[in-house]
């Protein structure tokens, strides 16, 4: 492997919506690819806090002379072109550190991709992206939440709870409950040899506390309700 597409995740990844507006300059007022590029450039001309950089500018839909919901405006006739985009930013220091780690392993970074976007490309169908869906990607240290609608991401968030909570239970619980120390390798052996997923309680199964993991559905619901309101409420009530 010489090059990779590097997935980015974590609380330092932020997203917000923006809009760009231009006058159509094409011949006979026909929208061209250059007009689309200028509209997107206008949408991403925003002031960022120090230490932030733009990772993605994701077009959501276009508006041509008050005709909204347009996915491909090239070839249409009009005098005014607007575009709604979702801008994803990241901490410059965080991205530089992870790129440096990859480079030191002898691999070049071809492109940085937000993990919600990469996961959406992997598992969602075109219809799901168009109709709208909440994508929940449970990782090791964090759970990434993305709301996809009209073919693009309209909101993303990160929750500091992931699979590591379950992974660490055989190590953390004996220490907290009985002041016994257990190595990480011991925890892995416990999970492989004795781990079970059960629907009903069993007298021979010792249940470990999983309060943080059990809160995950509520935290995901709260995350999608943050913004935008009309999308968050719809996803939380109907699942899409």
GROMACS .gro file of C-alpha atoms in nm, residues 33-238:
model
  206
   33UNK     CA    1  -2.011   2.447  -1.477
   34UNK     CA    2  -1.816   2.767  -1.417
   35UNK     CA    3  -2.127   2.925  -1.264
   36UNK     CA    4  -2.165   2.625  -1.033
   37UNK     CA    5  -1.800   2.654  -0.929
   38UNK     CA    6  -1.839   3.026  -0.856
   39UNK     CA    7  -2.151   2.964  -0.647
   40UNK     CA    8  -1.972   2.699  -0.441
   41UNK     CA    9  -1.672   2.932  -0.396
   42UNK     CA   10  -1.910   3.202  -0.270
   43UNK     CA   11  -2.066   2.957  -0.022
   44UNK     CA   12  -1.730   2.856   0.125
   45UNK     CA   13  -1.604   3.214   0.157
   46UNK     CA   14  -1.663   3.212   0.532
   47UNK     CA   15  -1.449   3.323   0.823
   48UNK     CA   16  -1.302   3.032   1.022
   49UNK     CA   17  -1.157   3.040   1.374
   50UNK     CA   18  -0.779   3.028   1.400
   51UNK     CA   19  -0.646   2.674   1.367
   52UNK     CA   20  -0.938   2.540   1.162
   53UNK     CA   21  -0.930   2.419   0.801
   54UNK     CA   22  -1.197   2.315   0.551
   55UNK     CA   23  -1.203   1.941   0.473
   56UNK     CA   24  -1.517   1.919   0.256
   57UNK     CA   25  -1.758   2.155   0.084
   58UNK     CA   26  -2.058   1.933   0.006
   59UNK     CA   27  -2.331   2.077  -0.221
   60UNK     CA   28  -2.681   1.987  -0.102
   61UNK     CA   29  -2.905   2.149  -0.360
   62UNK     CA   30  -2.927   2.445  -0.598
   63UNK     CA   31  -3.182   2.721  -0.654
   64UNK     CA   32  -3.229   2.881  -0.999
   65UNK     CA   33  -3.448   3.192  -0.994
   66UNK     CA   34  -3.645   3.071  -0.689
   67UNK     CA   35  -3.681   2.716  -0.827
   68UNK     CA   36  -3.539   2.513  -0.539
   69UNK     CA   37  -3.447   2.150  -0.485
   70UNK     CA   38  -3.238   2.128  -0.802
   71UNK     CA   39  -2.962   1.869  -0.804
   72UNK     CA   40  -2.794   1.947  -1.138
   73UNK     CA   41  -2.848   2.307  -1.257
   74UNK     CA   42  -2.606   2.299  -1.554
   75UNK     CA   43  -2.798   2.374  -1.875
   76UNK     CA   44  -3.090   2.547  -1.703
   77UNK     CA   45  -3.174   2.910  -1.784
   78UNK     CA   46  -3.189   3.180  -1.519
   79UNK     CA   47  -3.036   3.500  -1.387
   80UNK     CA   48  -2.960   3.397  -1.029
   81UNK     CA   49  -2.796   3.080  -0.901
   82UNK     CA   50  -2.788   2.980  -0.534
   83UNK     CA   51  -2.634   2.675  -0.370
   84UNK     CA   52  -2.676   2.528  -0.023
   85UNK     CA   53  -2.364   2.349   0.100
   86UNK     CA   54  -2.248   2.168   0.410
   87UNK     CA   55  -1.896   2.270   0.513
   88UNK     CA   56  -1.689   2.030   0.721
   89UNK     CA   57  -1.390   2.169   0.911
   90UNK     CA   58  -1.121   2.013   1.128
   91UNK     CA   59  -0.845   2.115   1.365
   92UNK     CA   60  -0.528   2.180   1.165
   93UNK     CA   61  -0.303   2.041   1.437
   94UNK     CA   62  -0.506   1.719   1.466
   95UNK     CA   63  -0.503   1.655   1.091
   96UNK     CA   64  -0.133   1.740   1.063
   97UNK     CA   65  -0.047   1.497   1.343
   98UNK     CA   66  -0.238   1.204   1.194
   99UNK     CA   67  -0.101   1.273   0.844
  100UNK     CA   68   0.252   1.282   0.989
  101UNK     CA   69   0.194   0.943   1.156
  102UNK     CA   70   0.078   0.790   0.829
  103UNK     CA   71   0.369   0.940   0.636
  104UNK     CA   72   0.619   0.803   0.887
  105UNK     CA   73   0.478   0.458   0.817
  106UNK     CA   74   0.583   0.504   0.454
  107UNK     CA   75   0.237   0.578   0.316
  108UNK     CA   76   0.118   0.893   0.137
  109UNK     CA   77  -0.223   1.046   0.211
  110UNK     CA   78  -0.412   1.096  -0.114
  111UNK     CA   79  -0.720   1.250   0.043
  112UNK     CA   80  -0.874   1.312   0.385
  113UNK     CA   81  -1.237   1.199   0.421
  114UNK     CA   82  -1.475   1.249   0.711
  115UNK     CA   83  -1.578   0.904   0.835
  116UNK     CA   84  -1.953   0.971   0.815
  117UNK     CA   85  -1.913   1.046   0.445
  118UNK     CA   86  -1.699   0.738   0.383
  119UNK     CA   87  -1.945   0.517   0.573
  120UNK     CA   88  -2.239   0.663   0.380
  121UNK     CA   89  -2.070   0.581   0.049
  122UNK     CA   90  -2.011   0.225   0.171
  123UNK     CA   91  -2.348   0.126   0.315
  124UNK     CA   92  -2.625   0.359   0.193
  125UNK     CA   93  -2.820   0.322  -0.129
  126UNK     CA   94  -2.892   0.623  -0.355
  127UNK     CA   95  -3.258   0.613  -0.248
  128UNK     CA   96  -3.165   0.624   0.123
  129UNK     CA   97  -2.936   0.921   0.064
  130UNK     CA   98  -3.210   1.103  -0.124
  131UNK     CA   99  -3.498   1.028   0.117
  132UNK     CA  100  -3.294   1.098   0.430
  133UNK     CA  101  -3.142   0.878   0.698
  134UNK     CA  102  -2.941   0.900   1.020
  135UNK     CA  103  -2.617   0.700   0.995
  136UNK     CA  104  -2.465   0.585   1.326
  137UNK     CA  105  -2.108   0.450   1.307
  138UNK     CA  106  -1.997   0.300   1.641
  139UNK     CA  107  -1.618   0.307   1.656
  140UNK     CA  108  -1.373   0.227   1.931
  141UNK     CA  109  -1.353   0.555   2.121
  142UNK     CA  110  -1.635   0.755   1.963
  143UNK     CA  111  -1.968   0.710   1.787
  144UNK     CA  112  -2.003   0.917   1.471
  145UNK     CA  113  -2.350   1.041   1.372
  146UNK     CA  114  -2.433   1.172   1.027
  147UNK     CA  115  -2.769   1.294   0.892
  148UNK     CA  116  -2.787   1.245   0.516
  149UNK     CA  117  -3.069   1.400   0.312
  150UNK     CA  118  -3.119   1.503  -0.052
  151UNK     CA  119  -2.804   1.312  -0.143
  152UNK     CA  120  -2.566   1.491   0.095
  153UNK     CA  121  -2.469   1.536   0.458
  154UNK     CA  122  -2.672   1.803   0.636
  155UNK     CA  123  -2.538   1.742   0.986
  156UNK     CA  124  -2.262   1.549   1.160
  157UNK     CA  125  -2.174   1.493   1.524
  158UNK     CA  126  -1.950   1.286   1.747
  159UNK     CA  127  -2.032   1.118   2.081
  160UNK     CA  128  -1.753   1.019   2.321
  161UNK     CA  129  -1.886   0.666   2.373
  162UNK     CA  130  -1.783   0.368   2.161
  163UNK     CA  131  -1.698   0.001   2.156
  164UNK     CA  132  -1.405   0.053   2.393
  165UNK     CA  133  -1.658   0.086   2.678
  166UNK     CA  134  -1.759  -0.277   2.628
  167UNK     CA  135  -1.401  -0.383   2.559
  168UNK     CA  136  -1.272  -0.238   2.886
  169UNK     CA  137  -1.547  -0.378   3.112
  170UNK     CA  138  -1.363  -0.701   3.206
  171UNK     CA  139  -1.066  -0.486   3.311
  172UNK     CA  140  -1.234  -0.186   3.471
  173UNK     CA  141  -1.514  -0.362   3.662
  174UNK     CA  142  -1.296  -0.596   3.878
  175UNK     CA  143  -1.076  -0.304   3.973
  176UNK     CA  144  -1.369  -0.077   4.064
  177UNK     CA  145  -1.582  -0.340   4.239
  178UNK     CA  146  -1.322  -0.556   4.414
  179UNK     CA  147  -0.995  -0.356   4.391
  180UNK     CA  148  -0.844  -0.626   4.169
  181UNK     CA  149  -0.609  -0.542   3.885
  182UNK     CA  150  -0.648  -0.704   3.543
  183UNK     CA  151  -0.432  -0.658   3.237
  184UNK     CA  152  -0.577  -0.571   2.898
  185UNK     CA  153  -0.475  -0.914   2.765
  186UNK     CA  154  -0.674  -1.072   3.049
  187UNK     CA  155  -0.976  -0.870   2.948
  188UNK     CA  156  -0.944  -0.989   2.588
  189UNK     CA  157  -0.931  -1.353   2.700
  190UNK     CA  158  -1.242  -1.304   2.915
  191UNK     CA  159  -1.433  -1.158   2.622
  192UNK     CA  160  -1.333  -1.435   2.381
  193UNK     CA  161  -1.390  -1.725   2.621
  194UNK     CA  162  -1.686  -1.611   2.828
  195UNK     CA  163  -1.850  -1.324   2.644
  196UNK     CA  164  -2.218  -1.375   2.558
  197UNK     CA  165  -2.505  -1.172   2.416
  198UNK     CA  166  -2.828  -1.276   2.585
  199UNK     CA  167  -3.188  -1.155   2.578
  200UNK     CA  168  -3.288  -1.292   2.919
  201UNK     CA  169  -3.095  -1.295   3.250
  202UNK     CA  170  -2.914  -1.619   3.334
  203UNK     CA  171  -2.794  -1.721   3.686
  204UNK     CA  172  -2.451  -1.830   3.556
  205UNK     CA  173  -2.384  -1.506   3.370
  206UNK     CA  174  -2.219  -1.221   3.558
  207UNK     CA  175  -2.360  -0.895   3.428
  208UNK     CA  176  -2.113  -0.608   3.407
  209UNK     CA  177  -2.233  -0.249   3.447
  210UNK     CA  178  -2.277  -0.083   3.109
  211UNK     CA  179  -2.439   0.247   3.195
  212UNK     CA  180  -2.245   0.449   2.938
  213UNK     CA  181  -2.311   0.199   2.660
  214UNK     CA  182  -2.681   0.181   2.746
  215UNK     CA  183  -2.707   0.559   2.722
  216UNK     CA  184  -2.585   0.553   2.363
  217UNK     CA  185  -2.931   0.541   2.192
  218UNK     CA  186  -3.047   0.843   2.394
  219UNK     CA  187  -2.725   1.031   2.317
  220UNK     CA  188  -2.763   0.956   1.945
  221UNK     CA  189  -3.122   1.084   1.955
  222UNK     CA  190  -3.008   1.399   2.130
  223UNK     CA  191  -2.731   1.450   1.876
  224UNK     CA  192  -2.959   1.440   1.571
  225UNK     CA  193  -3.196   1.685   1.740
  226UNK     CA  194  -2.925   1.951   1.761
  227UNK     CA  195  -2.950   2.080   1.404
  228UNK     CA  196  -3.103   2.138   1.164
  229UNK     CA  197  -3.429   2.124   1.366
  230UNK     CA  198  -3.661   2.013   1.085
  231UNK     CA  199  -3.432   1.722   0.994
  232UNK     CA  200  -3.350   1.621   1.350
  233UNK     CA  201  -3.711   1.598   1.464
  234UNK     CA  202  -3.809   1.394   1.157
  235UNK     CA  203  -3.523   1.145   1.203
  236UNK     CA  204  -3.585   1.110   1.578
  237UNK     CA  205  -3.960   1.046   1.533
  238UNK     CA  206  -3.966   0.836   1.217
   0.00000   0.00000   0.00000
